[in-house]
Amino acid sequence: MGSSSSNMNHIPDAEELMQETGFSSAHLLRLYERFEFLDREKRGELTPDDFEAVGRLALNPIGGRIIGAFFSQGQETVDFASFVRILAHFRPADTNRRDGAPQDPANSRTRKLKFAFQLYDQDGDGMISRVELLQVLRAMMGIQVTEEQLQSIAERAIQEADLDRDDAISFDEFKKSLEKVNIDHKMSILFLR
Amino acid sequence: MLPLGVMLLLLLTAAAAAAADVTGTGAPPLLEPGLGFSSPVPASPSAPPLLLLPRPQADHGAPGVALARSAAEESPGPGVEVEEGEHHHHHGGGYKIVQWEWSYVQTPYIIAIWLLLASVAKILFHFSQRFTTVVPESCMLILLGLVLGGVVLIANKKQLYQLEPALFFLFLLPTIVGDAGYFMPARLFFDNLGAILTYAVVGTLWNAFCTGFCLYAAKLLGVIDERVQAELLDFLLFGALISAVDPVAVLAVFEEVHVNDTLFIIVFGESLVNDAVTVVLYKVYISFVEVGAENVQTVDYFKGVASFLVVSIGGTMVGLVFAVILGFITRFTKKVRIIEPLFVFLLVYLAYLTAELFSLSAILSMTFCGIGANKYVEANISQKSRTTVKYTMKTLASIAETIIFIFLGISAVDKSKWAWDTGLVSCTLIFILIFRAMGVIGQTWVLNRFRLVPLDKLDQVVMSYGGLRGAVAFALVVLLDGNQVKAKDYFVATTIVVVFFTVMFQGLTIKPLVKWLKVPRSTSRKPTINEEIHERAFDHILTAVEDIAGLQGYHHWRDKWEQFDKNYLSKLLLRKSVYRKSELWEAYQKINIRDAINVIDQGGNVLTSARLSLPSMASRASFPEVTNVTNYLRENGSGVCLDLQAIDNVPGAKVEEDTETHHVLAENLYKPRRRYQSHYSRHFMPLGEKERQDREVFQRNMKSRMETFKSSRHKRHKKERSLKKRRGSDVKEDGSDKPRRNVSWQDKNPVVVPVESEEEKGDHSDPEKEEDVGITFVARKPETPKQRPQSVPAALDGPQSPASGPASPPIGDSHLPWKGSVGSPPPCVSVEATKIIPVDLQQAWNQSISSLESISSPTALPEPFHPRVSALARLGGTRPASYTPPGSTPPGSTVGSNSSIGPQVSQGPLRFPEKKKKKEEDDEEEEDGGAAQEMQPLMSSLRPPGPLPPPPPPPGFAPGSARRRNPCVYLRSLVSAPPPGSGEPHSRGPTQL
């Protein structure tokens, strides 16, 4: 613990980040080490290239999109605070909420869903269009299926979720279509301390 | 009331069974003359030492099954001699016309009787819904066993039957474990593997040691009677065998409780995996007991630990090896679909036996063989084989479970094995409960630090309470050597009490407990396609995030495994044709089928239900999918599909029944052909018969067409009334033997004929489809209120001006599904081209909907026709010949031989959808042979892309497509005309002439 607290000093705004994201100091420290590891040029920022250096991401069908999710609109780099804030989406829900935690923490159901939704919604218009859905499907299913199969799956998915018949899935519809899924279980990973 | 009745019945059955089974000492003199029971002596030798039931009572016990007919005849026991003497007396010697061969058939006979008894018992339990919801089946079976045991004991003075360990471990247990392993939800299992392993290994060890030591302590304290001659080792041994949670009991009880998936998989997984621990502990202690406690050296403890590793890991490896073999074999079964299921059973069973052979953990081996092979096998084997495997496994497991519980009950009624000691029994019960609870709480506390989803207090309560002991413990304790373990009889009694207590008391109370605690239950809800998609996306997201965050977490490894699986295993174990298929696509297919079934299930009004369950069905692009559903149903034969669902989906069964009832008529219609079809072939299913069938179908259709055509001429004026009759005549004529030649020259309209035949052929090429077709055929009524307004006017308009027909297609479509599709694309458009044309989507949709409709509401046939029919009648003579494409004429002559090609060429536009369907069916044909999956790509490629088509308005049918099809209105109305034979042929006839 002693060493970690000394290292904590290197982390900018550590206290605030912990407060905001709910990560413990051990978590934060671990993530900071990771961040520094990824940041090969030691600029204190990560570029998309830094992410792509993570080998296995290349194998991930939607790895590119996830990398993209770390960079807010128009930004070329991501600093540690943003990095942690994004990862905070994947914390499991707190069993007992701490005081001072933000009203709508990043690991809330809605925020988790929003994150996933934005991975689909690449043009950021708040709707998953048929084309966008198809892109994701194609990425995930690879060469295993024909275009027609993709089409029909996408079609079906949109029909199912599309409540207002605008041929696209809005966030509300997205949320609704997943309302029976335990998002907290399915969109969380265990951050070891 | 009912329970009482059930009990009475049971008693009766029991008595009967006892009478049948008990060839015991008391009965023979009485029975012999009357019932012809042979005396006990010949009976006992054939008692199967290996198999089950009767324990050889006399010293003749040896030969067993080997006692074949000849043996039975040549060396009859005294009883037989008497009997034969009688025979001799009657027949004057020499050849006997009737012989009593009880000893010959005894073994299988008794087994069969037991199975029958068990099955009947199951039926009786389920007579009362209320009763079965309260009392778990396992309880009732044990009670039944107790009763039966009592009867046997009274009749026989000696217990004949008990749960033989050999029978249990070699036959009964594997059937249950095999089923459990093969259908184990793999993802769930591996998601919780950590917890499962912890509970299974640490938990079982904890239970075993604590129970053993504490019992020993109780002995020292004098709580346990002096008569129980047991040392520390004996108690440890007993602790080991009594502490393992039993898969059979857990399955039996938890399946009725429906706790949430996680909870279930943890308890159930534990019960399977702890087998390794139990086996090792048991064997180690046995060997210690054999050499004597004082001779045990330190090395032996390490040997024990090593043995545990070998037994568990070795068992798992054996299972996985067999899984690979199984996957690999099923890759090549395309030509011998018929024995596919056998491979599954054999290899899974071999995995078990092989593990036993090397004294590894057989349960682990079988479980992992099942889990490992399931994915590949299911992908490789045909749909029918899948159904077969599923049903057979479930049947076997169910009956094995029943027998186990009955025999547990019977075994308890055997005073010779018992030695009661209240202290031992109560101490054991208390310790078991306490240590189970302590173990669970302690381990959960540790586990929760590493679990994403912590197990809360309720879960822990259920897990503690759900630690049921069962037949495994009993079989193990019976296996003990009474000479070495002096207290065996006490242990047996205690085990029986523990098993009964956990299965009956805990099993009975766990349901109310779960309800009272409001433990989250499992939902039988199946995931929607959105959930399927997004959850896959979530997996990828989590994997990526773990990679980014540098965590080598669960998702990281799962992803690695999936890559490995994709790159190597799947290539090795999956057929090429299957390899390219995606799970998501499979899921999609399944959902489609489910939808279709639901739609049917929801009763009469398909349109409404369609709207309900598939909200935006109406939107244009929905057709491909629906087409899909219907085709899938048709292709597989609704029976198969529904069967598939039946096991986990009760409605499925209902649907099946419904359809069947509704289709009596349909069956009648096609009976002749059906009979023809059902020829016997041991090695091949309908496959390969197709051509002959096609011809047959075609001929029959022609015949019936002609007949109806003739009859329609006369009855044209009273269409409505005659409709039914005509259909009736259809039936008759179908069967009639008029030469086919007749048809072709009498009915000179090539157009009609080829179309119909083609369609029919398409529909019938797969024998299973028959029913469906029949259905559509009969159930013409499909119109829903919504549709009717449209359709009626349309029908009237259609004929008058081709162009005005927008609304007409729906009628036709909805009325005669397969016909509906006929009208669509403009004549002369090549089939290929039409594939892309959205119109056909619409038709496909209509087609599917109407077929669904007809399936669900076959009864309300006649009314809708009226308008249309009359319209047609009016039309009759005027129908322009020009609408028949020029090419269509020739096929008329070649019809018979050329049915498939002729119509296609000539009637391209008309039957295009048919063709599509037909293609699929062809595929299906193959699939019959087995490759269900292999056709998918093809199907999908045939299916027009969803998004393209111009939007047909909601309930979707007609207007859009109709407009588009305007030129075809004539044709369509022709084709869509009601029943196969009535108006249509007539109107066309003139054209041709």
PDB file of C-alpha atoms in Angstrom, chain A residues 34 50-60, chain B residues 547:
ATOM      1  CA  ARG A  34      -1.433   0.009 -18.054  1.00  0.00           C
ATOM      2  CA  ASP A  50      -1.210   3.049 -29.239  1.00  0.00           C
ATOM      3  CA  PHE A  51      -4.409   1.083 -28.921  1.00  0.00           C
ATOM      4  CA  GLU A  52      -3.807  -0.768 -32.094  1.00  0.00           C
ATOM      5  CA  ALA A  53      -0.531  -1.931 -30.697  1.00  0.00           C
ATOM      6  CA  VAL A  54      -2.561  -4.194 -28.440  1.00  0.00           C
ATOM      7  CA  GLY A  55      -2.279  -7.265 -30.572  1.00  0.00           C
ATOM      8  CA  ARG A  56      -5.471  -9.000 -29.777  1.00  0.00           C
ATOM      9  CA  LEU A  57      -7.571  -6.004 -30.590  1.00  0.00           C
ATOM     10  CA  ALA A  58      -6.819  -6.599 -34.203  1.00  0.00           C
ATOM     11  CA  LEU A  59      -8.608  -9.902 -33.931  1.00  0.00           C
ATOM     12  CA  ASN A  60     -11.626  -8.348 -32.371  1.00  0.00           C
TER      13      ASN A  60
ATOM     14  CA  ASP B 547      -7.370  -6.328 -23.637  1.00  0.00           C
TER      15      ASP B 547
END
